[in-house]
Structure formats: structure tokens, C-alpha cells
Amino acid sequence: MNTALSWPESLLVLAVLLAPLLLPLLYFILYRRGRREGLVAPIVSLAEMAGGDSFFHRWHTGLKVGCLLITCFLFVTLRTIPGCLAGLAIAALAVTVSGLSWRRSLARLAAMSGFLTLLIVMLPFSGVMQADEKSFSLAFLPAALPLRLSGLHTASLIVFKAMAIALLMEPMLATASLAATLRGFRQIGVPVALTQMILLCHRYIFVFQQEAARMWRGMRVRGFTARGDWASLTAIGNFLGMLFVSSFERTQRVYEAMLCRGFTGEMPEIGSEPIKRHDIGKAVFWLILAVAPLVAERFLHDFTQFFHK
Amino acid sequence: MPKIAVVTSAFFIASLISVPMGPTSVHLLLPGIVGVLLGPAAFLSIAVGLILQCFLFQFGGITALGANALMMGVPALICAALFRVLQNGDRRRVVWSGALAGGLGTALAAIFLALFLATAGDNFFAVAKLALAAHVPVVIIETLVSAMVVSFLFRVKPELLSLPRREDAVAVKEKLEAEAKESESSS
């Protein structure tokens, strides 16, 4: 069943298809006016907003991480547009309640926008057209390339779910120090070795970022300008090689320093966080909120029959 | 364990570096070179790097971590094995093997991505093909940069490539030369 759309309607559909591209645009307009200096993209520490005071900041870390992780997987199982939009609204509410800057959440959404745009532009125009499938012919495209509603539906589901999960990352990871968050992950069963590696790796990322920036400055001072030619590739190859050499040498020094301080294979656990009654209350409240879209879409599926025809 | 963590930080930073390519630039994925440098530990290093990428930037996403770790980690292991088999200590051979491992790592990661997308249904075939095509320039850049990196490491710190240390190699060469001279003088 094919419906031809007029020019204004077609342009409206095009705007919807390209909507994910608005996310990086919004991010750059609001926060990234200046030109980036240097070779390595800036990295913002997860602990930047850890000292706040909100529903998520005051929640037991293990319960918070567990509940938000369950929420992510619950949102992945959503199958309808209203359900996904409800999930997205809950995630947006979580960011607002946590009192965190929307800058970081927008940056997360912007990071995904390329892949999401690829899906939302490709899926409606590709795939096998079923005999009774709803489709539209856009005014600026040939009739042989119709927009399939089922493809648009699938792409929209993916986009909304991905955005909801991305938004949940900030309340999950940025409302406590990384050490506390990783302790929360250990409490829900993530191996100790893995969390310790993540903690150490996070620490040294900033060290190597500074080291790379210093080396890059040195190259710039000597007149190097990155181009796509052979000389530039050689210089970048040597630059990366030097970064790896210095990292391996530093690795040995760090390991020896750890041994000197009594490291026997396990990092000492600092501090503990007892679970209080209000933490459990918060967990119950949050899980009811998180499961609500799933329950609603399973019981109120008539609402979405339009998309399944 | 701490050693892998620290080295992973350097790989993480290296993956954020944009390499110019024509009017645009590409970010390196580095599964091949991580495999060449870390061998069997590459999978763990890549998994930790992906978790941090997800934590810090939302690249990948927490619900896709398993798929991403397979997509990047398995090519790294394949490239590690391939590099060990192909390189024979000769500079030219080492550089070619490194370049091949670097390019193949990214190519395999793209193929795995396309396969994962294709298994999601017929609707995703076109996206899978496009994802595969989009990786072609990255494979080219990664091959060239890997060749440069391996060539640099061969000259500066060959032990990182599981080759004998330079001073050891020089000592062995001198010993062989001395033995050859001795045998010549005795005959």
C-alpha cells in the first residue's frame, strides 16, 4: 500500500530522518564553539560531578548500579514506539533529577548520532518490501525507492532505545567517584580484577593524554603539520610508536612501585557502604518506574497496532 | 594485570588520535596493533578499553559491550597469531607482517560488525554493506600507520614485538663474527 507524499510532507519526513544529526549540532552550538586544539580529543573525568547531592548521589552505589543496569536491559526489550518514548522520558528525568550537566549527556548522544543517522536513513529505504506493507513515495525520490513504514519503525525503536540507555549512563556512572562506582559493580558480581584494571586504566588515561599532548606540542614546535601525505603518516606512526614505548616503560615502573608498596595481586578495599532502608525503598521505586513502560506496552498493545499492520 | 591496564591507557589515547585523510580524518581502531604488541592479552586489553570508551563517551554502549568485545577482540587474537607466524626477525618481513596485521585487524572487525548486523534480519543487509564500505579508508590508514609503528618499534624497542633486544642481537652478531674469524684463523 503506497501513498505519494507532497513536497512539504516529504521535507517533513526528511527532517525526521535527519533528526539524530541535530544532536551533535545542538552540542556544538551550545558547548563547543571554540576550535579543538591538539591531536587528542578532550576527555572529561567521570568524577567531575561526583560531589553533588541528589536522589542518585545519596543512593547506595551497588543498588544504584544494579537497578540502572537492569533498567538498561529492560529498555532494550521494549518493542513499541510509545514504550521506547516512555523509557526515553524516564532516562531524561533521571538526568534532570541527578542534577548533572546536560552537556555530558548531549555529548554522549552526539557520539552516537553518526551510527543512528546511518540506521534511520538506511533502514526505511532498504530491505524486502512485503505485499501488504505500508510505504510512502517521497516527492524528491524516484517511486522505485519508497519509504517503508516498518523500516522507519525499526530504526526509530533503535534510536529511542539507544538514546534512553545513553542518558542513563550519566546517573549511573557520574554520581559517585569512579572507585565507588566500581565497588558497586563488584557488589553486583563484576570480577574484581576487571574493576581494578578499569580503575588503573582510567587513572593512566589522563597521564598518557598529557604525555601525548606534550609530544604533539614538540612536533608542532618543530614545524610539523598533519596532512594526509606519506611524511605525515610516518611522523604519526613514529609518534604512536613512541607513545607505546613510553607506556611500556612506564608500565614497568608503575608495577615496580606497586610491588614496593606491598602489592600482592589485589588492591585494598577502602571504605564500605552499608545498605540502609531508604536505599531499598529507592530501589523498589526505581524498578517499578523502569518496568512500567514494558508492562504498559505489553498490556496496552492495541495502542500501537497501527505500526504492526 | 596492572601492566595490561597501563598499556591499555596508551592504546585508548592512541585510538582517540585523528589521522588526516584527504579533506577529513579518521580515528584508528587498532585491534591489529594491540594484538601484535600484547599477544593473547590483547582481548582483555580491548575489553577494558571498550568499557572505558562506553563509560566516558558512549561509544558502543553498555548493552553492546559483549558484541563489541568479540568484534574487536577476536581479530586482535587472530592478528597476534598471524604476526607471530609471519615475522621471522628480518626487518622487511616484520614491517610487512605488522602492516598486514594492522589492516587485517580492522578489516576483520568490520566484517564481524557486518555479520552481526546481517544476523539482525534482512532489513539490516544494506546497513551491513554500508558499514563494511565505510571501514575501507580506515583499513588503508590503519595498514599504513601499523607499518610505520612496527618499523619504529623494530628500530627502537624490538622486544615489544617479541623480538630479541637490540643489544642482545648485536651481541649475538658480534659473537658469530668472532667465531667465524676464529675458525678462519685456525683453518
XYZ file of C-alpha atoms in Angstrom:
496
model
C 0.000 0.000 0.000
C 1.934 3.011 -1.313
C 0.997 6.655 -0.652
C 2.595 9.505 -2.585
C 3.608 12.438 -0.377
C 3.611 16.089 -1.402
C 6.785 18.213 -1.243
C 6.055 19.714 2.245
C 5.206 16.259 3.619
C 8.351 14.792 2.065
C 10.514 17.540 3.562
C 8.938 16.902 6.959
C 9.808 13.193 6.668
C 13.377 14.115 5.649
C 13.663 16.348 8.729
C 12.558 13.426 10.921
C 15.102 11.117 9.261
C 17.934 13.556 9.846
C 16.855 14.394 13.410
C 19.725 12.395 15.051
C 22.153 14.760 13.312
C 20.627 17.597 15.345
C 22.179 16.145 18.498
C 25.826 16.868 17.618
C 24.700 20.168 16.098
C 23.000 21.155 19.356
C 26.047 20.054 21.326
C 28.442 22.080 19.161
C 26.201 25.162 19.197
C 25.784 25.074 22.975
C 29.157 23.884 24.213
C 31.879 23.525 21.568
C 32.173 26.921 19.937
C 35.964 27.002 20.014
C 38.190 25.039 17.643
C 39.773 21.973 19.205
C 43.475 22.309 19.894
C 45.760 19.316 19.738
C 45.651 15.827 18.328
C 43.722 14.025 21.071
C 40.067 14.738 21.791
C 39.442 16.131 25.295
C 38.399 13.594 27.939
C 36.246 14.629 30.863
C 36.741 12.710 34.103
C 33.765 10.681 35.320
C 34.278 12.003 38.844
C 33.718 15.620 37.769
C 30.179 15.793 39.225
C 30.555 13.078 41.876
C 30.244 15.522 44.759
C 26.634 16.522 44.095
C 23.585 15.930 46.223
C 20.627 14.238 44.561
C 18.440 11.134 44.572
C 21.220 9.251 42.741
C 24.162 10.756 44.680
C 22.624 9.645 48.001
C 21.704 6.136 46.791
C 23.774 3.056 47.769
C 26.204 2.621 44.863
C 25.743 -1.122 44.411
C 21.951 -0.861 44.367
C 22.098 2.182 42.076
C 24.381 0.493 39.549
C 22.371 -2.747 39.688
C 18.991 -1.036 39.279
C 20.154 1.236 36.447
C 21.812 -1.694 34.659
C 18.570 -3.700 34.920
C 16.760 -0.631 33.559
C 19.075 -0.557 30.519
C 18.275 -4.169 29.682
C 14.543 -3.633 30.337
C 14.580 -0.729 27.874
C 16.314 -2.915 25.282
C 13.369 -5.339 25.406
C 10.806 -2.606 24.581
C 9.052 -3.248 21.261
C 6.840 -0.223 20.644
C 7.409 3.459 19.925
C 5.309 4.719 22.891
C 7.150 2.281 25.201
C 10.543 3.497 23.964
C 9.459 7.138 24.267
C 8.366 6.455 27.860
C 11.795 4.899 28.507
C 13.466 7.939 26.975
C 11.368 10.243 29.169
C 12.339 8.270 32.303
C 16.026 8.465 31.320
C 15.758 12.235 30.682
C 14.030 12.624 34.047
C 16.875 10.695 35.699
C 19.464 13.093 34.202
C 17.441 16.102 35.379
C 16.897 14.695 38.890
C 20.580 13.796 39.232
C 21.451 17.479 38.804
C 24.188 16.638 36.281
C 25.102 18.922 33.428
C 23.214 18.161 30.204
C 26.455 18.944 28.406
C 27.856 15.496 29.087
C 24.591 13.751 28.262
C 24.361 15.670 24.988
C 27.971 14.739 24.238
C 27.050 11.079 24.725
C 24.096 11.422 22.363
C 26.236 13.296 19.859
C 28.818 10.484 19.928
C 26.169 8.005 18.769
C 24.494 10.247 16.219
C 26.531 9.069 13.210
C 25.567 5.437 13.600
C 21.967 6.310 14.469
C 21.649 8.530 11.395
C 23.033 5.708 9.260
C 20.325 3.391 10.599
C 17.455 5.835 10.291
C 18.407 6.851 6.762
C 19.150 3.331 5.508
C 16.563 1.080 7.155
C 13.376 2.724 5.772
C 14.716 2.527 2.196
C 16.232 -0.955 2.292
C 15.008 -4.481 2.967
C 12.400 -6.631 1.273
C 9.027 -4.960 0.716
C 6.080 -7.144 1.789
C 2.909 -7.204 -0.341
C 0.637 -5.561 2.248
C 3.270 -3.225 3.695
C 2.610 0.494 4.175
C 5.043 2.689 2.263
C 5.356 6.293 1.056
C 6.824 7.792 -2.091
C 8.757 10.945 -1.293
C 8.440 13.813 -3.773
C 12.204 14.209 -4.263
C 12.949 10.464 -4.679
C 12.064 8.087 -7.524
C 8.986 5.915 -6.982
C 11.207 2.820 -7.102
C 12.728 3.926 -3.761
C 9.742 4.040 -1.385
C 10.000 4.709 2.349
C 8.853 1.583 4.186
C 6.957 2.304 7.406
C 8.168 -0.919 9.058
C 11.796 0.100 8.352
C 11.185 3.533 9.853
C 9.547 1.855 12.866
C 12.550 -0.462 13.458
C 15.028 2.407 13.079
C 13.031 4.641 15.440
C 12.918 1.881 18.075
C 16.701 1.509 17.923
C 17.278 5.269 18.070
C 14.987 5.828 21.063
C 16.358 2.827 22.989
C 19.966 3.838 22.324
C 19.259 7.411 23.439
C 17.488 6.253 26.621
C 20.362 3.948 27.580
C 22.954 6.624 26.805
C 21.135 9.079 29.072
C 21.035 6.532 31.914
C 24.841 6.267 31.851
C 25.330 9.651 33.474
C 23.227 8.964 36.623
C 24.826 5.504 36.794
C 28.475 6.498 36.407
C 28.861 10.169 37.243
C 27.004 10.449 40.567
C 29.794 8.847 42.625
C 33.578 8.638 42.386
C 34.795 6.016 39.910
C 36.246 3.956 42.787
C 32.820 3.890 44.491
C 31.012 3.102 41.222
C 33.388 0.226 40.511
C 32.849 -1.046 44.069
C 29.150 -1.034 43.167
C 29.898 -3.089 40.050
C 31.888 -5.558 42.211
C 28.902 -5.862 44.545
C 26.718 -6.983 41.644
C 29.217 -9.629 40.556
C 31.686 -7.987 38.155
C 35.141 -9.617 38.687
C 37.497 -7.723 40.997
C 40.392 -7.961 38.515
C 38.335 -6.259 35.813
C 37.210 -3.372 38.032
C 40.783 -2.845 39.262
C 42.054 -2.735 35.697
C 39.382 -0.198 34.750
C 40.317 1.992 37.723
C 44.032 1.884 36.926
C 43.416 2.389 33.217
C 41.173 5.404 33.905
C 43.946 6.925 36.043
C 46.626 6.498 33.380
C 44.464 7.688 30.501
C 44.942 11.242 31.732
C 48.694 10.685 32.220
C 49.078 9.471 28.631
C 46.775 12.171 27.363
C 49.166 14.754 28.828
C 52.153 12.846 27.509
C 50.634 12.668 24.016
C 49.795 16.394 24.179
C 53.388 17.175 25.199
C 54.821 15.092 22.349
C 52.361 16.662 19.918
C 53.383 20.171 21.048
C 57.014 19.198 20.472
C 56.205 18.088 16.920
C 54.264 21.302 16.237
C 57.148 23.415 17.567
C 59.433 21.642 15.087
C 57.098 22.694 12.264
C 55.017 19.535 11.829
C 51.566 19.931 10.288
C 49.343 16.882 9.966
C 48.396 16.239 6.326
C 47.379 13.104 4.519
C 50.794 12.647 2.868
C 53.444 9.958 3.401
C 55.658 12.169 5.604
C 52.757 12.940 7.939
C 51.834 9.258 8.185
C 55.449 8.396 9.016
C 55.527 11.098 11.704
C 52.223 9.911 13.188
C 53.464 6.299 13.094
C 56.629 7.315 14.953
C 54.540 9.373 17.366
C 52.332 6.372 18.172
C 55.376 4.109 18.407
C 56.981 6.493 20.888
C 53.740 6.634 22.885
C 53.713 2.825 23.087
C 57.409 2.667 24.062
C 56.940 5.216 26.849
C 53.773 3.412 28.022
C 55.553 0.049 28.250
C 58.459 1.664 30.129
C 56.049 3.423 32.485
C 54.187 0.142 32.965
C 57.311 -1.472 34.370
C 57.965 1.489 36.700
C 54.343 1.543 37.916
C 54.399 -2.206 38.562
C 57.678 -1.984 40.492
C 56.316 0.951 42.539
C 53.209 -1.088 43.345
C 55.350 -4.038 44.441
C 57.372 -1.672 46.688
C 54.100 -0.607 48.337
C 53.169 -4.205 49.124
C 51.017 -5.068 46.103
C 50.305 -8.818 46.116
C 47.813 -9.043 43.307
C 44.804 -7.379 44.936
C 44.151 -3.726 45.660
C 42.988 -2.925 49.194
C 39.293 -2.082 49.562
C 38.861 1.390 51.020
C 35.679 2.138 52.949
C 32.370 0.283 52.938
C 28.809 1.429 52.381
C 26.033 -0.271 54.366
C 22.642 -0.699 52.677
C 20.019 1.354 54.507
C 16.260 1.031 54.433
C 15.776 4.091 52.228
C 18.227 2.600 49.680
C 15.973 -0.435 49.325
C 12.927 1.847 49.085
C 14.613 3.768 46.278
C 15.468 0.526 44.500
C 11.849 -0.692 44.671
C 10.563 2.695 43.476
C 13.056 2.848 40.597
C 12.411 -0.719 39.423
C 8.628 -0.094 39.383
C 9.272 3.032 37.297
C 11.642 1.143 34.985
C 9.354 -1.807 34.408
C 6.278 0.410 33.871
C 6.837 1.062 30.104
C 7.352 -2.667 29.487
C 4.206 -3.651 31.387
C 2.213 -0.862 29.754
C 3.223 -1.788 26.198
C 2.532 -5.483 26.738
C -0.959 -4.787 28.138
C -1.804 -1.746 26.050
C -0.565 -3.136 22.729
C -3.751 -2.135 20.927
C -2.444 1.406 21.074
C 0.383 0.510 18.709
C -1.459 -1.736 16.275
C -1.107 0.975 13.661
C 2.605 0.242 13.311
C 2.187 -3.526 13.085
C -0.335 -3.576 10.224
C 47.100 -7.189 35.442
C 48.371 -3.671 36.324
C 50.701 -3.839 33.332
C 47.863 -4.530 30.893
C 45.825 -1.721 32.471
C 48.574 0.869 31.971
C 49.303 -0.220 28.396
C 45.570 -0.165 27.650
C 45.539 3.525 28.625
C 48.105 4.245 25.906
C 46.090 2.298 23.315
C 42.993 4.188 24.445
C 44.720 7.531 23.853
C 46.105 6.323 20.514
C 42.576 5.401 19.387
C 41.464 8.999 20.013
C 44.063 10.417 17.660
C 42.606 11.552 14.370
C 44.761 10.788 11.358
C 44.213 13.182 8.434
C 42.858 11.608 5.261
C 42.078 13.928 2.365
C 39.562 16.573 3.440
C 38.547 14.575 6.527
C 40.232 12.498 9.246
C 39.795 9.016 10.662
C 40.190 7.582 14.138
C 42.262 4.439 14.457
C 40.661 1.267 15.832
C 43.993 -0.507 16.495
C 42.870 -4.127 17.110
C 45.683 -5.410 14.903
C 48.492 -3.451 16.524
C 47.172 -4.258 20.028
C 47.308 -7.942 19.048
C 50.853 -7.555 17.705
C 52.070 -5.869 20.905
C 50.141 -7.770 23.592
C 49.574 -11.229 22.067
C 46.955 -13.274 23.937
C 46.425 -10.455 26.500
C 45.033 -8.261 23.689
C 41.456 -9.445 24.211
C 41.437 -8.343 27.853
C 43.064 -5.029 26.980
C 40.475 -4.358 24.268
C 37.598 -5.304 26.592
C 38.834 -2.850 29.256
C 39.313 -0.148 26.615
C 35.777 -0.668 25.301
C 34.302 -0.494 28.803
C 36.096 2.805 29.364
C 35.007 4.135 25.978
C 31.442 3.299 26.917
C 31.826 4.866 30.379
C 33.455 8.047 29.119
C 31.979 8.698 25.668
C 29.112 6.281 25.000
C 30.966 4.730 22.055
C 29.473 1.258 21.822
C 27.045 1.336 24.737
C 26.831 -0.869 27.789
C 24.295 -3.340 26.349
C 26.511 -3.907 23.293
C 29.761 -4.447 25.218
C 29.807 -8.213 24.660
C 29.305 -7.894 20.909
C 31.882 -5.110 20.655
C 34.458 -7.065 22.670
C 34.036 -10.039 20.327
C 34.109 -7.799 17.276
C 37.411 -6.179 18.247
C 38.997 -8.817 20.486
C 38.816 -11.850 18.200
C 40.508 -10.012 15.277
C 43.220 -8.893 17.720
C 43.889 -12.515 18.709
C 43.928 -13.625 15.058
C 46.355 -10.816 14.172
C 48.563 -11.666 17.154
C 48.863 -15.277 15.977
C 49.363 -14.220 12.348
C 52.143 -11.787 13.242
C 53.955 -14.430 15.323
C 53.771 -16.886 12.407
C 54.732 -14.475 9.627
C 57.571 -12.452 11.131
C 60.987 -14.071 11.079
C 63.152 -11.332 12.571
C 64.026 -9.753 9.227
C 63.132 -6.027 9.253
C 61.237 -6.003 5.977
C 59.284 -9.131 6.896
C 58.456 -7.753 10.353
C 57.148 -4.490 8.883
C 55.043 -6.276 6.255
C 53.623 -8.627 8.883
C 52.805 -5.675 11.150
C 51.107 -3.815 8.285
C 49.112 -6.905 7.371
C 48.099 -7.472 11.000
C 47.098 -3.798 11.388
C 44.947 -3.747 8.252
C 43.504 -7.219 8.776
C 42.523 -6.396 12.378
C 40.336 -3.517 11.232
C 39.024 -5.423 8.208
C 38.023 -8.377 10.384
C 36.382 -6.042 12.919
C 34.339 -4.512 10.063
C 33.413 -7.976 8.763
C 32.277 -9.062 12.244
C 30.212 -5.867 12.542
C 28.602 -6.536 9.158
C 27.892 -10.147 10.158
C 26.316 -9.071 13.461
C 24.132 -6.544 11.627
C 23.206 -9.071 8.957
C 22.079 -11.601 11.590
C 19.571 -8.989 12.835
C 17.440 -9.620 9.731
C 17.053 -8.824 6.027
C 16.348 -5.178 6.849
C 19.909 -4.729 8.091
C 21.719 -6.086 4.989
C 22.064 -2.643 3.400
C 23.350 -1.125 6.663
C 25.816 -4.013 6.985
C 27.132 -3.380 3.461
C 27.448 0.350 4.101
C 29.241 -0.252 7.434
C 31.668 -2.542 5.617
C 32.299 0.061 2.885
C 32.777 2.844 5.452
C 35.644 0.891 7.017
C 37.674 0.674 3.784
C 39.511 4.018 4.284
C 40.162 3.110 7.934
C 41.679 -0.230 6.845
C 44.016 1.585 4.425
C 45.135 4.160 7.014
C 45.460 1.507 9.707
C 47.648 -0.663 7.432
C 49.993 2.251 6.679
C 50.157 3.540 10.269
C 50.739 -0.008 11.599
C 53.641 -0.425 9.174
C 55.161 2.831 10.460
C 54.619 1.907 14.116
C 56.108 -1.578 13.705
C 59.047 -0.182 11.738
C 59.685 2.364 14.526
C 59.418 -0.262 17.263
C 61.730 -2.620 15.350
C 64.408 0.079 15.356
C 63.815 1.431 18.895
C 62.463 -1.378 21.081
C 62.193 -4.683 19.203
C 61.430 -6.648 22.368
C 57.916 -5.144 22.279
C 57.434 -7.137 19.062
C 58.625 -10.341 20.790
C 61.972 -9.995 19.008
C 65.394 -10.196 20.740
C 66.536 -6.948 22.365
C 68.803 -4.846 20.161
C 71.839 -5.185 22.448
C 71.264 -8.952 22.549
C 71.015 -9.082 18.780
C 74.226 -7.039 18.410
C 75.974 -9.280 20.949
C 74.880 -12.428 19.071
C 76.079 -10.923 15.786
C 79.461 -9.990 17.280
C 79.800 -13.457 18.808
C 79.054 -15.109 15.467
C 81.557 -12.821 13.709
C 84.202 -13.623 16.327
C 83.546 -17.353 15.918
C 83.784 -17.010 12.143
C 87.130 -15.169 12.450
C 88.438 -17.809 14.848
C 87.503 -20.631 12.522
C 89.116 -18.769 9.592
C 92.386 -18.207 11.511
C 92.520 -21.809 12.757
C 91.994 -23.182 9.235
